[in-house]
Short mmCIF file of C-alpha atoms in Angstrom, two decimals:
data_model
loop_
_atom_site.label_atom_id
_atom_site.label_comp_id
_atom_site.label_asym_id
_atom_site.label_seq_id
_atom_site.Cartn_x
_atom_site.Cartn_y
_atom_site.Cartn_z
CA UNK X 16 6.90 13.83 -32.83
CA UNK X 17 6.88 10.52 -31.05
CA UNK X 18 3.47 9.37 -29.97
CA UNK X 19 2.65 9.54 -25.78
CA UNK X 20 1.97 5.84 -24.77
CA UNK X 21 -0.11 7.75 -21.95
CA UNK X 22 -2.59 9.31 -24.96
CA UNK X 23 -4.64 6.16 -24.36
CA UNK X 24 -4.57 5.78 -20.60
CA UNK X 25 -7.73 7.57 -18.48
CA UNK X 26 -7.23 6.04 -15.53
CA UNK X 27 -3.96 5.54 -12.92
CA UNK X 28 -3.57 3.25 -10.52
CA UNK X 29 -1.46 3.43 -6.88
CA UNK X 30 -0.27 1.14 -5.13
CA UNK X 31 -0.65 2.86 -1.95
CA UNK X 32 1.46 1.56 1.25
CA UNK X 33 4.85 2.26 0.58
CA UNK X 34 4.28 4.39 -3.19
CA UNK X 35 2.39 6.90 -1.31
CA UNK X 36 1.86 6.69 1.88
CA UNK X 37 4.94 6.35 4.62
CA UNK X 38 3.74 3.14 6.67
CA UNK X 39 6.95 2.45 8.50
CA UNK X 40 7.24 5.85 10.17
CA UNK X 41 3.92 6.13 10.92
CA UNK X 42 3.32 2.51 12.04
CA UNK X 43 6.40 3.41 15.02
CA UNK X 44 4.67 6.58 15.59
CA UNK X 45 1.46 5.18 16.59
CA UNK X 46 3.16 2.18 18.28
CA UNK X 47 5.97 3.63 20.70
CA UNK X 48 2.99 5.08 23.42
CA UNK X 49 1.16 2.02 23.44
CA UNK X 50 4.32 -0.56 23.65
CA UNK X 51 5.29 1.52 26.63
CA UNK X 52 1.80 1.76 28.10
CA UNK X 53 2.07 -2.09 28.20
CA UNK X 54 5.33 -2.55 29.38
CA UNK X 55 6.73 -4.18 25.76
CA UNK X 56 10.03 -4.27 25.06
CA UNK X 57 10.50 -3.87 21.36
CA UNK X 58 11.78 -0.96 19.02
CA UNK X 59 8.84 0.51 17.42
CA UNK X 60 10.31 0.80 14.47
CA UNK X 61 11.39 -2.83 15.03
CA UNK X 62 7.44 -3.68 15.51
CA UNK X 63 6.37 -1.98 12.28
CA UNK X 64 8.94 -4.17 10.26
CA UNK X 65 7.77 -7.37 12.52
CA UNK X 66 4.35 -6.66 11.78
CA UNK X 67 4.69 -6.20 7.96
CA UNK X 68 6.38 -8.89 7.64
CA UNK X 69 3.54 -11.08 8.03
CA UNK X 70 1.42 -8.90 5.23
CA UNK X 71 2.47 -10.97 2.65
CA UNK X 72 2.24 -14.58 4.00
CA UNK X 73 -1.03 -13.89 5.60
CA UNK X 74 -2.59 -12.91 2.01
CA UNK X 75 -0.69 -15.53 0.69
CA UNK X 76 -2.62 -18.02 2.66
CA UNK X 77 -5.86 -16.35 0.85
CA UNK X 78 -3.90 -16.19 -2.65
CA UNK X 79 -3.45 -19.99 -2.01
CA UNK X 80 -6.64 -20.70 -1.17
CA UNK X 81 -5.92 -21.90 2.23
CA UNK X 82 -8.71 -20.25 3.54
CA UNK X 83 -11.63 -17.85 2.15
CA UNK X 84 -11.33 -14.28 1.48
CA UNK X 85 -11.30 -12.15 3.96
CA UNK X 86 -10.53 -8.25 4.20
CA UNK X 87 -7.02 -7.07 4.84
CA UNK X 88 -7.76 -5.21 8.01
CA UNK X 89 -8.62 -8.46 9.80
CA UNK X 90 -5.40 -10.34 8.57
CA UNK X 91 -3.54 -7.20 10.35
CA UNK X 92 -5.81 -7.73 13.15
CA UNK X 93 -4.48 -11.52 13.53
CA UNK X 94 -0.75 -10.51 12.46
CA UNK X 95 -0.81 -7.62 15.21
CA UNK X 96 -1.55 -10.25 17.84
CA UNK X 97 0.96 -12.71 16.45
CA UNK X 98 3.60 -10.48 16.88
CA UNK X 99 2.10 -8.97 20.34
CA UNK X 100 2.73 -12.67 21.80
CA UNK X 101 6.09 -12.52 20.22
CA UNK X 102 7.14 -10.35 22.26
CA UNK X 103 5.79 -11.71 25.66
CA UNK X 104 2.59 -10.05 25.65
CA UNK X 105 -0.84 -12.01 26.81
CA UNK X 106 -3.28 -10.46 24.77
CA UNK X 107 -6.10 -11.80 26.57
CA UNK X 108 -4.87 -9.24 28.75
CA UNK X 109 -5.20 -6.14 26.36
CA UNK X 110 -8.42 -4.40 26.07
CA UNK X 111 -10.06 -5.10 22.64
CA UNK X 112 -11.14 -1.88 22.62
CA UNK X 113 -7.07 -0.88 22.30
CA UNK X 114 -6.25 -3.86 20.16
CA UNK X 115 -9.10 -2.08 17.80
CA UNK X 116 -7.39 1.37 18.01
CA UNK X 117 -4.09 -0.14 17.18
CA UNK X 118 -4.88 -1.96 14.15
CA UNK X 119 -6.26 1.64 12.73
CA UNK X 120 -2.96 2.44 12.20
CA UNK X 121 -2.89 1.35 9.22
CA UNK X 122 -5.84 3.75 8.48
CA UNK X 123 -3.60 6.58 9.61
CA UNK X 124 -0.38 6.92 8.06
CA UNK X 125 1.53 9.78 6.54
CA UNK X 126 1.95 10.41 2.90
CA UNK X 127 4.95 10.75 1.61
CA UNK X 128 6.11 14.81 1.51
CA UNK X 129 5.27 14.49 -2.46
CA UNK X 130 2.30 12.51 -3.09
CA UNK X 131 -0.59 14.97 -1.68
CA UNK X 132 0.70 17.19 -4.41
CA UNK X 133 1.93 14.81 -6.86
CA UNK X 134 -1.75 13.23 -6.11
CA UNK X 135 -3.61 16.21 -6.99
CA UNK X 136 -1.56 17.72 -10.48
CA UNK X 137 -2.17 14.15 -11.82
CA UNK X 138 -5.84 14.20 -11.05
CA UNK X 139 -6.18 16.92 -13.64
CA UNK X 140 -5.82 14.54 -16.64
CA UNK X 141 -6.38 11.41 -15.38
CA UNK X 142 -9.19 9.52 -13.04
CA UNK X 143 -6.97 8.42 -9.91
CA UNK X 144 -7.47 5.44 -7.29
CA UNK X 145 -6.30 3.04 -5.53
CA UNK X 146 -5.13 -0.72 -6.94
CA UNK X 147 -4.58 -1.83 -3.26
CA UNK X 148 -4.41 -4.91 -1.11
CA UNK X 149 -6.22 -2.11 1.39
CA UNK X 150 -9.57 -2.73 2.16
CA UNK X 151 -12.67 -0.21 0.82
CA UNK X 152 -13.07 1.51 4.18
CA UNK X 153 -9.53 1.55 5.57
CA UNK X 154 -8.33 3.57 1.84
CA UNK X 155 -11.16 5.78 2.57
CA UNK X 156 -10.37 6.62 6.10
CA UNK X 157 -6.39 7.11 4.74
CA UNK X 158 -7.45 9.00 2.21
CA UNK X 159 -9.09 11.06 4.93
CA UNK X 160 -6.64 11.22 6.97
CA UNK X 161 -3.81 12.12 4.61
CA UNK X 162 -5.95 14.27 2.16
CA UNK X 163 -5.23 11.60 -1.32
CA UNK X 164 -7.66 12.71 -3.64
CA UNK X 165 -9.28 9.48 -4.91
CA UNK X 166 -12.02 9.51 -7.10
CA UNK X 167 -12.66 6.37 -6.59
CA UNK X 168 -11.32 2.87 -4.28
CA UNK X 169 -10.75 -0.28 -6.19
CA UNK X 170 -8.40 -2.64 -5.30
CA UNK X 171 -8.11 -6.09 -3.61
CA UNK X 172 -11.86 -6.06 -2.23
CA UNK X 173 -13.50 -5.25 -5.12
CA UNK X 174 -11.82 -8.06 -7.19
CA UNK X 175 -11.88 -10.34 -3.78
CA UNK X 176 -8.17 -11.71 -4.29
CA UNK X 177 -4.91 -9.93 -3.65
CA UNK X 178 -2.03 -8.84 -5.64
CA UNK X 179 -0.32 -9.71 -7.54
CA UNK X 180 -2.82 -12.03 -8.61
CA UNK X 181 -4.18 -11.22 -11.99
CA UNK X 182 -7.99 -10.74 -10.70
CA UNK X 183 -7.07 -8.06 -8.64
CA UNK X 184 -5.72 -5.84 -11.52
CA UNK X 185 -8.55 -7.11 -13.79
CA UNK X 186 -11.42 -6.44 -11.29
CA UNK X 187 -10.54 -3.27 -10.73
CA UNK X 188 -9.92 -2.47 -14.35
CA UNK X 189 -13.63 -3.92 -14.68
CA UNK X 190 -14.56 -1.37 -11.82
CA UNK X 191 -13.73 1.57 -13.72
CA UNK X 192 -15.08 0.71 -16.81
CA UNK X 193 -11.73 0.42 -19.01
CA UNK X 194 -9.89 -1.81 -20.60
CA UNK X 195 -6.01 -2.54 -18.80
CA UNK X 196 -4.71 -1.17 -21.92
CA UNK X 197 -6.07 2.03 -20.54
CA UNK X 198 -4.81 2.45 -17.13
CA UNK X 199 -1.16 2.49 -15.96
CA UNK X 200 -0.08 0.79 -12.62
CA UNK X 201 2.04 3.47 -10.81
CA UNK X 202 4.07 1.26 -7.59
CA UNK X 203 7.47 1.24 -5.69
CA UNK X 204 7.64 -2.50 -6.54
CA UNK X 205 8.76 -4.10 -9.19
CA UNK X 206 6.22 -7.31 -8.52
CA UNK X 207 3.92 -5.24 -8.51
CA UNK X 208 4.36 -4.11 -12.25
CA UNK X 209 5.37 -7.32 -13.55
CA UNK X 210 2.21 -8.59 -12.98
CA UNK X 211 -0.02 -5.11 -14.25
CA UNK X 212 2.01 -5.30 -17.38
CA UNK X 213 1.69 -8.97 -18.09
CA UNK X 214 -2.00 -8.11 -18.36
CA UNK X 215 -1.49 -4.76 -20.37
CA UNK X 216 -1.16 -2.02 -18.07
CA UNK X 217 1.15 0.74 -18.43
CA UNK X 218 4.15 0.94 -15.89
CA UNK X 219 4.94 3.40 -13.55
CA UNK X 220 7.58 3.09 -10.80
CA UNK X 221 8.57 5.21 -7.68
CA UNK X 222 11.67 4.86 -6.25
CA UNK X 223 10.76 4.66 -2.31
CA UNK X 224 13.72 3.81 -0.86
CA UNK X 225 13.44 4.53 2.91
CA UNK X 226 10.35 2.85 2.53
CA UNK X 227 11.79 -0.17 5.10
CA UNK X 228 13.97 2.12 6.71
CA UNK X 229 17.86 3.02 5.79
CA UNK X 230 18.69 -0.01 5.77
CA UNK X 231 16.43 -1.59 2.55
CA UNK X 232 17.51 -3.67 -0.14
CA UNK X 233 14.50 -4.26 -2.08
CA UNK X 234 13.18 -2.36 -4.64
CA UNK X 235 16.04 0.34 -4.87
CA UNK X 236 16.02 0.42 -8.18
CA UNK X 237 14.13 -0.54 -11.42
CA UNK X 238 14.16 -4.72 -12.69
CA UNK X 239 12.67 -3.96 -15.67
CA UNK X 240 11.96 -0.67 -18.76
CA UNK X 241 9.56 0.48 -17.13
CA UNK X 242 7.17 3.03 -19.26
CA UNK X 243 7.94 6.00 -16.59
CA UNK X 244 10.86 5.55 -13.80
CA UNK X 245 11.25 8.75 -11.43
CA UNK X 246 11.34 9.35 -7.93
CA UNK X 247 8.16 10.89 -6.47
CA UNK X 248 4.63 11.96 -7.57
CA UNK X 249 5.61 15.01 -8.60
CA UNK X 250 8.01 13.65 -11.10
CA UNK X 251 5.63 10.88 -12.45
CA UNK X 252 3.42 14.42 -12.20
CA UNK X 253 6.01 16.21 -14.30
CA UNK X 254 6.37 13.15 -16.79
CA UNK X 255 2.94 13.30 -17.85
CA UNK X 256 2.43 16.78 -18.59
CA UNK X 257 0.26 17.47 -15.59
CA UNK X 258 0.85 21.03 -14.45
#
């Protein structure tokens, strides 16, 4: 009988927006009544791609070293009013108090239709959290609001850098107490992996690929062997052995 790489591994790690929870969607959802309520004229779907696209160079400017750490929910903060002025809107003219509730979306989106379950069948063997470039009380508010069943949060605050910088991975492998050898990285990106499995992590990928809509071209499919390749929570569930 051929030996289970996962015999070794006690702890799995998500990447979370995007592998399990549905930011797009949820993003436009939360968007459309309060683009209308201030007379903006942009898709809401539109917005949610507008303002993710300025996830990664935001961190990037962290990554870099450009300027000191900060948490991820005030980098959306800054993005949300970059792309609010895009779009003709003074936002000295918004109430704070809205700019505030908007920025929680992020805090409130939808898993995906298999990960609550997927989520809880893997919890059964292994210790389950989040690897994220979330912040500590925004994963804990999603996991509230979407019922993922952490038991614990590491991620990008923990280790104070983002992915896929190697601290990230390696702080939070610190945070649980186990060596990367012992944890598998389970993402819908392939960057994501190459950089958990240059450091000794198992691999896990999810094929998400509505995640940017039906029009994405990234990450559709595998760039590498990953250890396990499937195409929800429940399958990565079903790999494992967790019933």
């Amino acid at each position: 009988m051929a030996e289970d790489p996962f015999d070794q591994v006690a702890f799995l790690g998500f990447d979370v927006f995007g592998t399990v929870v549905d930011w797009r969607s949820s993003v436009s959802r939360w968007a459309e009544p309060f683009l209308k309520r201030h007379g903006i004229r942009v898709d809401p779907h539109q917005f949610a791609d507008e303002w993710r696209a300025l996830y990664q160079p935001a961190m990037e400017r962290v990554r870099s070293g450009q300027r000191p750490w900060v948490k991820l929910d005030i980098l959306n903060r800054e993005n949300l009013e970059t792309v609010l002025s895009r779009h003709g809107a003074d936002v000295r003219q918004i109430p704070q108090a809205e700019l505030a509730e908007m920025n929680l979306a992020w805090e409130r989106l939808d898993p995906w239709p298999d990960s609550v379950a997927g989520l809880t069948r893997l919890k059964r063997r292994f210790a389950i959290g989040p690897i994220s470039n979330g912040h500590m009380a925004g994963m804990m508010n999603l996991a509230r609001f979407g019922g993922l069943p952490w038991d614990i949060i590491v991620g990008a605050e923990v280790a104070r850098s983002y992915k896929p910088q190697p601290e990230t991975y390696l702080g939070s492998a610190a945070a649980v107490g186990l060596p990367p050898e012992r944890i598998a990285m389970v993402a819908a990106h392939n960057e994501d992996l190459t950089a958990a499995r240059a450091l000794g992590f198992r691999t896990i990928f999810v094929r998400r690929p509505r995640e940017h809509g039906p029009d994405q071209t990234t990450d559709l499919e595998p760039r590498s062997r990953w250890d396990v390749i499937v195409g929800s929570l429940l399958e990565v569930a079903d790999a494992l052995g967790c019933v």
